[in-house]
Amino acid sequence: MKKPHIYIFVVAISAIILLAPSTNAQKPLTVVWAEWAPADYLDELSKDFTAETGIAVNVVQIPWGSFQEKISAAFVGKSDLYDIVIGDSQWLGRNSVGGHYIELTEWMNDNIDVSSISDTAMTAFAEYPKGSKKYWALPAEVDINGFMYRKDLFEDPKEQAAFKAKYGYALAPPTTYKELLDIAEFFTRPPDLYGIAAYFSKEYDSITMGFQQVMWSFGGSYGDPHTYRVDGYINNEDSVKALEYYARLIKFAPPDAPNYYWQQVLDAYKAGKVAMAMEYFAFFAGAIDANQNPKYYDKTGFFIAPKGPKGHYISIGGQGMSISSYSKNKPVAKQYMKWFIQKSVQEKWAMLGGFTPHREVLQSETFLNATPFNQAFSDSMPYLKDFWAVPEYADLLEVCQTNWNAVIVGAKLPKAALDQIARKHEQIFEEAGYYDE
């Protein structure tokens, strides 16, 4: 005899099982980055990954002012909220030694054609310690400190004649720091026009990114990368001359320039306050956008950071993709990174506005013609250099920011500021055990 109540029970349970969400459903991948245009580009690019794999990608953006703080808090709490962290190059030391990033060396050597990636990008965004060939990130966004300028001013015949009469050479985008200073002086006509906007603020790494390339190009340095000795390097005669030079630039900048970082520089340029402006390449898109810069979008040109009397060095910015040690989605994170670095994907990344680390794409017509400033970006690549990437970088950076900005606002003399940095940096290295025999 059949038992219909048992049959109905089995059918009901089967229906519940079929309707219940699968426990094997793939969790979305979460990528966290700062809030800026490249993160928007990545969000758009990641739709292709989802189309190919069926795996959703959430690109979480955090405002720059709180980006580092929020990521650090997540790491301290061992949160699995983020799978891939796209962090600044200086973060490599602290987050690898601190156990927050997983090491990718073996995986990258087996799955990524490392030779296809720019050596500069690998050193800056992937490797720690430097020269070790140990990788903690995949280069994602290569960014560089460059300059934009008002072509309508530079190409005006009257301006050209007046400049040549005063300085004895033709007015053109500067190739040396001497020329940059001359041009900044020439176009300073307060209160409506000034010669230059540059990074002078003590916010995060602002003045450091602006000044360090001048220091290197004048012959100074942060210190010996092998012994970590600083005294006699960052405060030598060349470094003093470089800081004296950088402090002179403030005379040819708008009155509020001591507070300038990338946003204030871009705003000053779009407002027509300055003839030239230092800026990260990643923000140049705002200068050629007719909606953002209606007056000068079609009058803007670009040039690479100039050379100095003792060399040519340019500050590197940008970030690498690292996998959080606390992620529960590590295999998918690796799958995404392997997908991202493919040549075809990097070409689309470039077309969207991203700055590729892919060696071949960097030299391709696709990249060079993608924007009016990509040629200058490519021309800058051979000259890139970075700040200390050691775990103590944040403490070292704070000392630089405070002292260099103090010179800009007239609170310290250049030599005194550099001597103070040397003392503080060696104290930081001493306490961290770098000088232990």
Coordinates of C-alpha atoms in Angstrom, one line a residue:
M1 CA 0.0 0.0 0.0
K2 CA 1.4 3.4 -1.0
K3 CA 2.0 6.1 1.6
P4 CA 1.2 9.4 -0.1
H5 CA 2.1 11.6 2.9
I6 CA 5.8 10.3 2.6
Y7 CA 5.8 11.0 -1.2
I8 CA 4.5 14.5 -0.7
F9 CA 7.2 15.1 2.0
V10 CA 10.0 14.0 -0.3
V11 CA 8.7 16.1 -3.2
A12 CA 8.5 19.2 -0.9
I13 CA 12.0 18.7 0.4
S14 CA 13.3 18.3 -3.2
A15 CA 11.6 21.5 -4.2
I16 CA 13.2 23.4 -1.2
I17 CA 16.6 22.1 -2.2
L18 CA 16.1 23.1 -5.9
L19 CA 15.0 26.6 -4.9
A20 CA 17.7 27.2 -2.3
P21 CA 20.7 29.2 -3.4
S22 CA 23.7 27.0 -4.2
T23 CA 26.4 26.9 -1.6
N24 CA 28.9 26.5 -4.5
A25 CA 28.0 29.8 -6.1
Q26 CA 31.1 31.8 -6.8
K27 CA 31.5 34.7 -4.4
P28 CA 32.1 38.1 -6.2
L29 CA 35.7 39.4 -6.3
T30 CA 36.2 42.6 -4.4
V31 CA 39.0 45.0 -5.5
V32 CA 39.6 48.0 -3.4
W33 CA 41.4 51.2 -4.7
A34 CA 41.4 54.9 -4.2
E35 CA 38.6 57.0 -5.5
W36 CA 39.8 58.4 -8.9
A37 CA 39.4 58.0 -12.6
P38 CA 41.6 54.9 -13.0
A39 CA 39.3 53.0 -10.6
D40 CA 36.4 53.9 -12.8
Y41 CA 38.3 52.5 -15.8
L42 CA 39.0 49.3 -14.0
D43 CA 35.4 49.0 -13.1
E44 CA 34.5 49.2 -16.8
L45 CA 37.3 46.9 -17.8
S46 CA 36.3 44.3 -15.3
K47 CA 32.9 43.8 -17.0
D48 CA 34.9 41.9 -19.7
F49 CA 36.2 39.5 -17.0
T50 CA 32.7 38.9 -15.7
A51 CA 31.5 38.3 -19.3
E52 CA 34.2 35.7 -19.8
T53 CA 34.0 33.9 -16.5
G54 CA 30.6 34.7 -15.0
I55 CA 32.4 36.0 -11.9
A56 CA 31.2 39.4 -10.7
V57 CA 33.8 42.0 -9.8
N58 CA 33.1 44.8 -7.3
V59 CA 35.6 47.7 -7.5
V60 CA 35.3 49.6 -4.1
Q61 CA 36.6 53.1 -4.1
I62 CA 37.8 54.9 -1.0
P63 CA 38.6 58.7 -1.0
W64 CA 42.3 59.4 -1.2
G65 CA 42.3 61.2 2.2
S66 CA 41.2 58.1 4.1
F67 CA 42.4 55.3 1.7
Q68 CA 45.5 54.3 3.5
E69 CA 43.8 54.6 6.9
K70 CA 40.9 52.3 6.0
I71 CA 43.1 49.7 4.4
S72 CA 45.4 49.6 7.4
A73 CA 42.4 49.3 9.7
A74 CA 41.1 46.3 7.6
F75 CA 44.4 44.6 7.8
V76 CA 44.7 45.1 11.6
G77 CA 41.3 43.5 12.0
K78 CA 42.2 40.7 9.5
S79 CA 39.1 41.5 7.6
D80 CA 38.2 39.4 4.5
L81 CA 36.3 42.4 3.1
Y82 CA 38.9 42.9 0.3
D83 CA 40.4 40.3 -2.0
I84 CA 42.7 42.5 -4.1
V85 CA 44.2 45.7 -2.7
I86 CA 45.6 48.2 -5.2
G87 CA 48.0 50.0 -3.0
D88 CA 50.8 52.6 -3.3
S89 CA 54.3 51.3 -4.2
Q90 CA 55.6 52.4 -0.7
W91 CA 53.1 50.0 0.9
L92 CA 55.0 46.9 -0.3
G93 CA 57.5 46.8 2.6
R94 CA 55.1 47.3 5.4
N95 CA 52.4 45.0 4.1
S96 CA 54.7 42.2 3.0
V97 CA 56.7 42.2 6.2
G98 CA 53.5 42.7 8.2
G99 CA 51.9 39.6 6.7
H100 CA 49.0 41.5 5.0
Y101 CA 50.0 40.6 1.4
I102 CA 50.6 37.1 0.2
E103 CA 53.9 36.4 -1.6
L104 CA 53.3 35.9 -5.3
T105 CA 56.8 35.1 -6.5
E106 CA 56.3 31.4 -7.4
W107 CA 52.9 32.0 -8.8
M108 CA 53.9 34.9 -10.9
N109 CA 57.0 33.1 -12.3
D110 CA 54.7 30.1 -13.3
N111 CA 51.7 32.1 -14.6
I112 CA 52.8 35.5 -15.7
D113 CA 55.3 36.5 -18.4
V114 CA 57.3 38.8 -16.1
S115 CA 59.5 39.7 -19.1
S116 CA 56.5 41.3 -20.8
I117 CA 56.2 43.9 -17.9
S118 CA 58.4 47.0 -17.7
D119 CA 61.4 46.4 -15.4
T120 CA 60.8 49.8 -13.8
A121 CA 57.2 48.8 -13.0
M122 CA 58.2 45.4 -11.5
T123 CA 60.8 47.0 -9.3
A124 CA 58.5 49.8 -8.1
F125 CA 55.2 48.0 -7.7
A126 CA 55.9 44.3 -7.3
E127 CA 59.3 43.7 -5.7
Y128 CA 60.4 43.7 -2.1
P129 CA 63.1 43.9 -0.9
K130 CA 64.4 45.8 -4.0
G131 CA 66.6 43.5 -6.1
S132 CA 65.4 40.4 -4.4
K133 CA 63.1 39.2 -7.2
K134 CA 60.5 38.5 -4.5
Y135 CA 57.0 39.7 -5.7
W136 CA 54.1 40.8 -3.6
A137 CA 52.0 42.6 -6.3
L138 CA 51.3 42.7 -10.0
P139 CA 51.9 46.2 -11.5
A140 CA 48.5 47.7 -12.2
E141 CA 48.6 51.5 -12.7
V142 CA 52.0 53.1 -13.5
D143 CA 51.8 56.8 -12.7
I144 CA 54.3 59.5 -13.2
N145 CA 54.9 63.1 -12.2
G146 CA 54.6 65.3 -15.3
F147 CA 53.6 68.8 -16.5
M148 CA 50.9 70.5 -18.5
Y149 CA 51.0 73.9 -20.0
R150 CA 49.0 76.6 -21.7
K151 CA 49.7 76.3 -25.5
D152 CA 47.8 79.5 -26.1
L153 CA 50.4 81.4 -24.0
F154 CA 53.5 79.6 -25.1
E155 CA 52.6 79.9 -28.8
D156 CA 51.5 83.6 -28.7
P157 CA 54.0 85.5 -31.0
K158 CA 54.0 88.5 -28.6
E159 CA 54.8 86.3 -25.6
Q160 CA 57.5 84.5 -27.6
A161 CA 59.2 87.8 -28.7
A162 CA 59.1 89.2 -25.1
F163 CA 60.5 86.0 -23.6
K164 CA 63.4 85.8 -26.1
A165 CA 64.2 89.5 -25.6
K166 CA 64.4 88.9 -21.8
Y167 CA 66.1 85.5 -21.5
G168 CA 67.9 85.1 -24.8
Y169 CA 66.3 81.8 -26.0
A170 CA 63.1 80.7 -27.5
L171 CA 60.0 80.1 -25.4
A172 CA 59.1 76.4 -25.5
P173 CA 58.2 73.7 -23.0
P174 CA 61.2 73.5 -20.6
T175 CA 63.7 70.7 -20.8
T176 CA 65.8 71.9 -17.8
Y177 CA 65.0 73.2 -14.3
K178 CA 66.7 76.5 -15.2
E179 CA 64.3 76.9 -18.1
L180 CA 61.3 76.0 -15.9
L181 CA 62.3 78.7 -13.4
D182 CA 62.7 81.3 -16.2
I183 CA 59.3 80.5 -17.7
A184 CA 57.6 80.5 -14.3
E185 CA 59.1 83.9 -13.6
F186 CA 58.1 85.3 -17.0
F187 CA 54.4 84.3 -16.7
T188 CA 54.0 85.5 -13.2
R189 CA 51.7 88.5 -13.4
P190 CA 49.7 88.8 -10.2
P191 CA 46.9 88.8 -9.3
D192 CA 45.5 87.1 -12.4
L193 CA 48.3 84.9 -13.7
Y194 CA 51.2 83.0 -12.2
G195 CA 54.0 80.9 -13.7
I196 CA 53.5 77.6 -12.1
A197 CA 51.4 75.3 -9.8
A198 CA 53.4 72.5 -8.2
Y199 CA 53.1 70.1 -5.3
F200 CA 53.9 72.0 -2.1
S201 CA 51.5 70.7 0.5
K202 CA 52.3 68.5 3.5
E203 CA 49.3 66.3 2.8
Y204 CA 50.3 62.6 2.4
D205 CA 53.2 62.6 -0.1
S206 CA 52.6 65.8 -1.9
I207 CA 55.7 67.9 -1.6
T208 CA 57.9 64.8 -1.5
M209 CA 56.7 63.7 -4.9
G210 CA 57.2 67.2 -6.2
F211 CA 60.6 67.9 -4.7
Q212 CA 62.4 64.5 -4.7
Q213 CA 62.8 64.5 -8.5
V214 CA 64.5 67.9 -8.2
M215 CA 66.7 66.7 -5.4
W216 CA 67.8 63.6 -7.4
S217 CA 68.4 65.7 -10.6
F218 CA 70.6 68.1 -8.6
G219 CA 72.7 65.3 -7.3
G220 CA 71.1 64.6 -3.9
S221 CA 69.6 61.4 -2.6
Y222 CA 67.7 59.9 0.3
G223 CA 70.7 57.9 1.5
D224 CA 72.7 54.7 0.8
P225 CA 70.3 51.9 -0.2
H226 CA 72.7 49.3 1.2
T227 CA 73.7 50.8 4.6
Y228 CA 70.6 53.0 5.1
R229 CA 72.9 55.9 6.2
V230 CA 71.3 59.2 5.5
D231 CA 73.6 61.9 6.8
G232 CA 75.7 63.4 4.1
Y233 CA 73.3 62.4 1.4
I234 CA 69.9 64.0 1.9
N235 CA 71.6 67.1 3.5
N236 CA 74.6 67.4 1.2
E237 CA 75.4 70.5 -0.8
D238 CA 73.5 69.3 -3.9
S239 CA 70.3 68.6 -1.9
V240 CA 70.6 72.1 -0.3
K241 CA 70.8 73.7 -3.7
A242 CA 67.8 71.7 -4.9
L243 CA 65.7 72.7 -2.0
E244 CA 66.7 76.4 -2.4
Y245 CA 65.6 76.0 -6.0
Y246 CA 62.3 74.4 -5.1
A247 CA 61.6 77.1 -2.6
R248 CA 62.1 79.8 -5.2
L249 CA 59.3 78.3 -7.3
I250 CA 56.8 79.4 -4.7
K251 CA 57.4 83.0 -5.6
F252 CA 55.9 82.3 -9.0
A253 CA 52.9 80.3 -7.8
P254 CA 49.5 81.5 -6.6
P255 CA 49.2 82.8 -3.0
D256 CA 47.5 79.6 -1.8
A257 CA 50.1 77.3 -3.4
P258 CA 51.7 76.1 -0.1
N259 CA 48.5 74.0 0.2
Y260 CA 48.6 72.6 -3.3
Y261 CA 48.4 68.9 -4.1
W262 CA 47.0 67.2 -7.2
Q263 CA 43.4 68.5 -6.8
Q264 CA 44.4 72.1 -6.0
V265 CA 46.9 72.1 -8.9
L266 CA 44.3 70.9 -11.3
D267 CA 41.8 73.4 -10.1
A268 CA 44.3 76.3 -10.4
Y269 CA 45.2 75.2 -14.0
K270 CA 41.5 74.9 -15.1
A271 CA 40.8 78.3 -13.6
G272 CA 43.5 79.9 -15.8
K273 CA 45.6 80.9 -12.8
V274 CA 48.9 79.4 -14.1
A275 CA 50.8 78.9 -17.3
M276 CA 52.3 75.5 -16.2
A277 CA 51.3 72.9 -13.7
M278 CA 52.9 69.8 -12.2
E279 CA 50.5 66.9 -12.1
Y280 CA 50.3 63.1 -12.0
F281 CA 49.6 61.8 -15.5
A282 CA 46.5 60.0 -14.2
F283 CA 44.8 63.4 -13.6
F284 CA 45.7 64.9 -16.9
A285 CA 42.4 63.6 -18.3
G286 CA 40.6 66.4 -16.4
A287 CA 42.6 69.1 -18.2
I288 CA 41.5 67.9 -21.7
D289 CA 37.9 67.3 -20.8
A290 CA 35.7 70.0 -22.4
N291 CA 33.2 69.6 -19.6
Q292 CA 35.7 69.9 -16.8
N293 CA 38.0 72.5 -18.5
P294 CA 35.9 74.4 -21.0
K295 CA 38.3 77.3 -21.4
Y296 CA 41.6 75.5 -21.9
Y297 CA 40.8 71.8 -22.8
D298 CA 42.0 72.4 -26.4
K299 CA 44.8 74.7 -25.5
T300 CA 46.7 72.3 -23.2
G301 CA 50.0 70.6 -23.9
F302 CA 52.2 68.3 -21.9
F303 CA 55.9 67.8 -21.2
I304 CA 58.0 65.5 -19.1
A305 CA 59.7 66.7 -15.8
P306 CA 62.9 68.5 -16.7
K307 CA 66.5 67.4 -16.1
G308 CA 68.8 69.0 -13.6
P309 CA 72.5 69.9 -13.5
K310 CA 73.5 66.4 -12.4
G311 CA 71.0 64.1 -13.8
H312 CA 67.5 63.4 -14.9
Y313 CA 65.1 61.7 -12.5
I314 CA 61.3 61.7 -12.3
S315 CA 59.0 60.7 -9.4
I316 CA 57.1 57.5 -10.0
G317 CA 53.6 57.1 -8.7
G318 CA 51.1 54.4 -9.2
Q319 CA 50.1 51.1 -7.6
G320 CA 50.3 47.4 -7.8
M321 CA 47.6 44.7 -7.3
S322 CA 48.2 42.6 -4.1
I323 CA 46.2 39.8 -2.7
S324 CA 45.1 40.3 0.9
S325 CA 46.3 37.5 3.2
Y326 CA 42.8 37.5 4.8
S327 CA 40.9 37.0 1.5
K328 CA 38.8 33.9 1.2
N329 CA 38.8 34.3 -2.6
K330 CA 42.5 34.0 -3.4
P331 CA 42.2 31.6 -6.4
V332 CA 39.8 33.9 -8.2
A333 CA 42.0 36.9 -7.3
K334 CA 44.9 35.2 -9.1
Q335 CA 42.7 34.3 -12.0
Y336 CA 41.7 38.0 -12.3
M337 CA 45.3 39.2 -12.2
K338 CA 46.4 36.7 -14.8
W339 CA 43.6 37.9 -17.0
F340 CA 44.3 41.6 -16.4
I341 CA 48.0 41.5 -17.6
Q342 CA 47.2 39.9 -21.0
K343 CA 48.3 42.1 -23.9
S344 CA 44.7 42.4 -25.3
V345 CA 43.3 43.4 -21.9
Q346 CA 46.2 45.9 -21.4
E347 CA 45.4 47.5 -24.8
K348 CA 41.8 48.0 -23.7
W349 CA 43.1 49.3 -20.3
A350 CA 45.2 51.9 -22.2
M351 CA 42.2 52.9 -24.4
L352 CA 40.0 53.4 -21.4
G353 CA 42.7 55.7 -19.9
G354 CA 44.8 53.4 -17.7
F355 CA 48.6 53.5 -17.7
T356 CA 49.8 50.1 -18.6
P357 CA 52.9 48.4 -17.2
H358 CA 53.0 46.1 -20.3
R359 CA 56.2 46.7 -22.1
E360 CA 54.9 46.1 -25.7
V361 CA 51.7 48.0 -25.2
L362 CA 53.6 51.0 -23.8
Q363 CA 55.4 51.3 -27.1
S364 CA 52.4 50.6 -29.3
E365 CA 50.5 53.0 -31.4
T366 CA 47.4 52.1 -29.5
F367 CA 48.8 53.4 -26.3
L368 CA 50.8 56.4 -27.7
N369 CA 47.8 57.7 -29.6
A370 CA 45.2 57.0 -26.8
T371 CA 45.6 60.5 -25.3
P372 CA 47.5 63.7 -26.1
F373 CA 49.7 63.0 -23.1
N374 CA 50.6 59.3 -23.5
Q375 CA 53.7 60.1 -25.6
A376 CA 55.1 62.3 -22.7
F377 CA 54.2 59.4 -20.4
S378 CA 56.2 57.0 -22.5
D379 CA 59.1 59.4 -22.8
S380 CA 59.2 59.7 -19.0
M381 CA 59.6 56.0 -18.3
P382 CA 63.5 55.8 -18.5
Y383 CA 63.9 58.3 -15.8
L384 CA 61.6 57.0 -13.0
K385 CA 62.7 56.7 -9.4
D386 CA 60.9 56.0 -6.1
F387 CA 60.9 56.9 -2.4
W388 CA 62.1 54.4 0.2
A389 CA 59.8 51.2 0.1
V390 CA 60.8 50.0 3.5
P391 CA 58.2 49.1 6.2
E392 CA 59.0 52.4 8.0
Y393 CA 58.2 54.5 4.9
A394 CA 55.3 56.3 6.5
D395 CA 57.4 57.6 9.3
L396 CA 60.2 58.6 6.9
L397 CA 57.6 60.3 4.7
E398 CA 56.1 62.3 7.5
V399 CA 59.4 63.8 8.4
C400 CA 60.1 64.9 4.8
Q401 CA 56.6 66.3 4.4
T402 CA 56.8 68.4 7.5
N403 CA 60.3 69.8 7.0
W404 CA 60.1 70.5 3.3
N405 CA 56.7 72.3 3.6
A406 CA 58.2 74.3 6.5
V407 CA 60.8 75.6 4.0
I408 CA 58.1 76.5 1.5
V409 CA 56.2 78.6 4.1
G410 CA 59.4 80.3 5.3
A411 CA 59.4 78.6 8.8
K412 CA 62.8 76.9 8.2
L413 CA 65.9 77.4 6.1
P414 CA 66.7 74.6 3.6
K415 CA 69.9 73.4 5.3
A416 CA 68.3 73.2 8.7
A417 CA 65.3 71.3 7.3
L418 CA 67.6 68.8 5.5
D419 CA 69.8 68.3 8.6
Q420 CA 66.6 67.6 10.7
I421 CA 65.4 65.0 8.1
A422 CA 68.9 63.3 8.2
R423 CA 68.8 63.1 12.0
K424 CA 65.2 61.9 12.2
H425 CA 65.6 59.3 9.4
E426 CA 68.7 57.8 10.9
Q427 CA 66.9 57.7 14.3
I428 CA 64.0 55.8 12.6
F429 CA 66.4 53.4 10.9
E430 CA 68.4 52.9 14.2
E431 CA 65.2 52.1 16.2
A432 CA 64.2 49.7 13.5
G433 CA 67.4 47.8 13.7
Y434 CA 68.9 48.7 10.4
Y435 CA 72.3 49.5 11.9
D436 CA 72.7 46.4 14.1
E437 CA 76.0 44.7 13.5

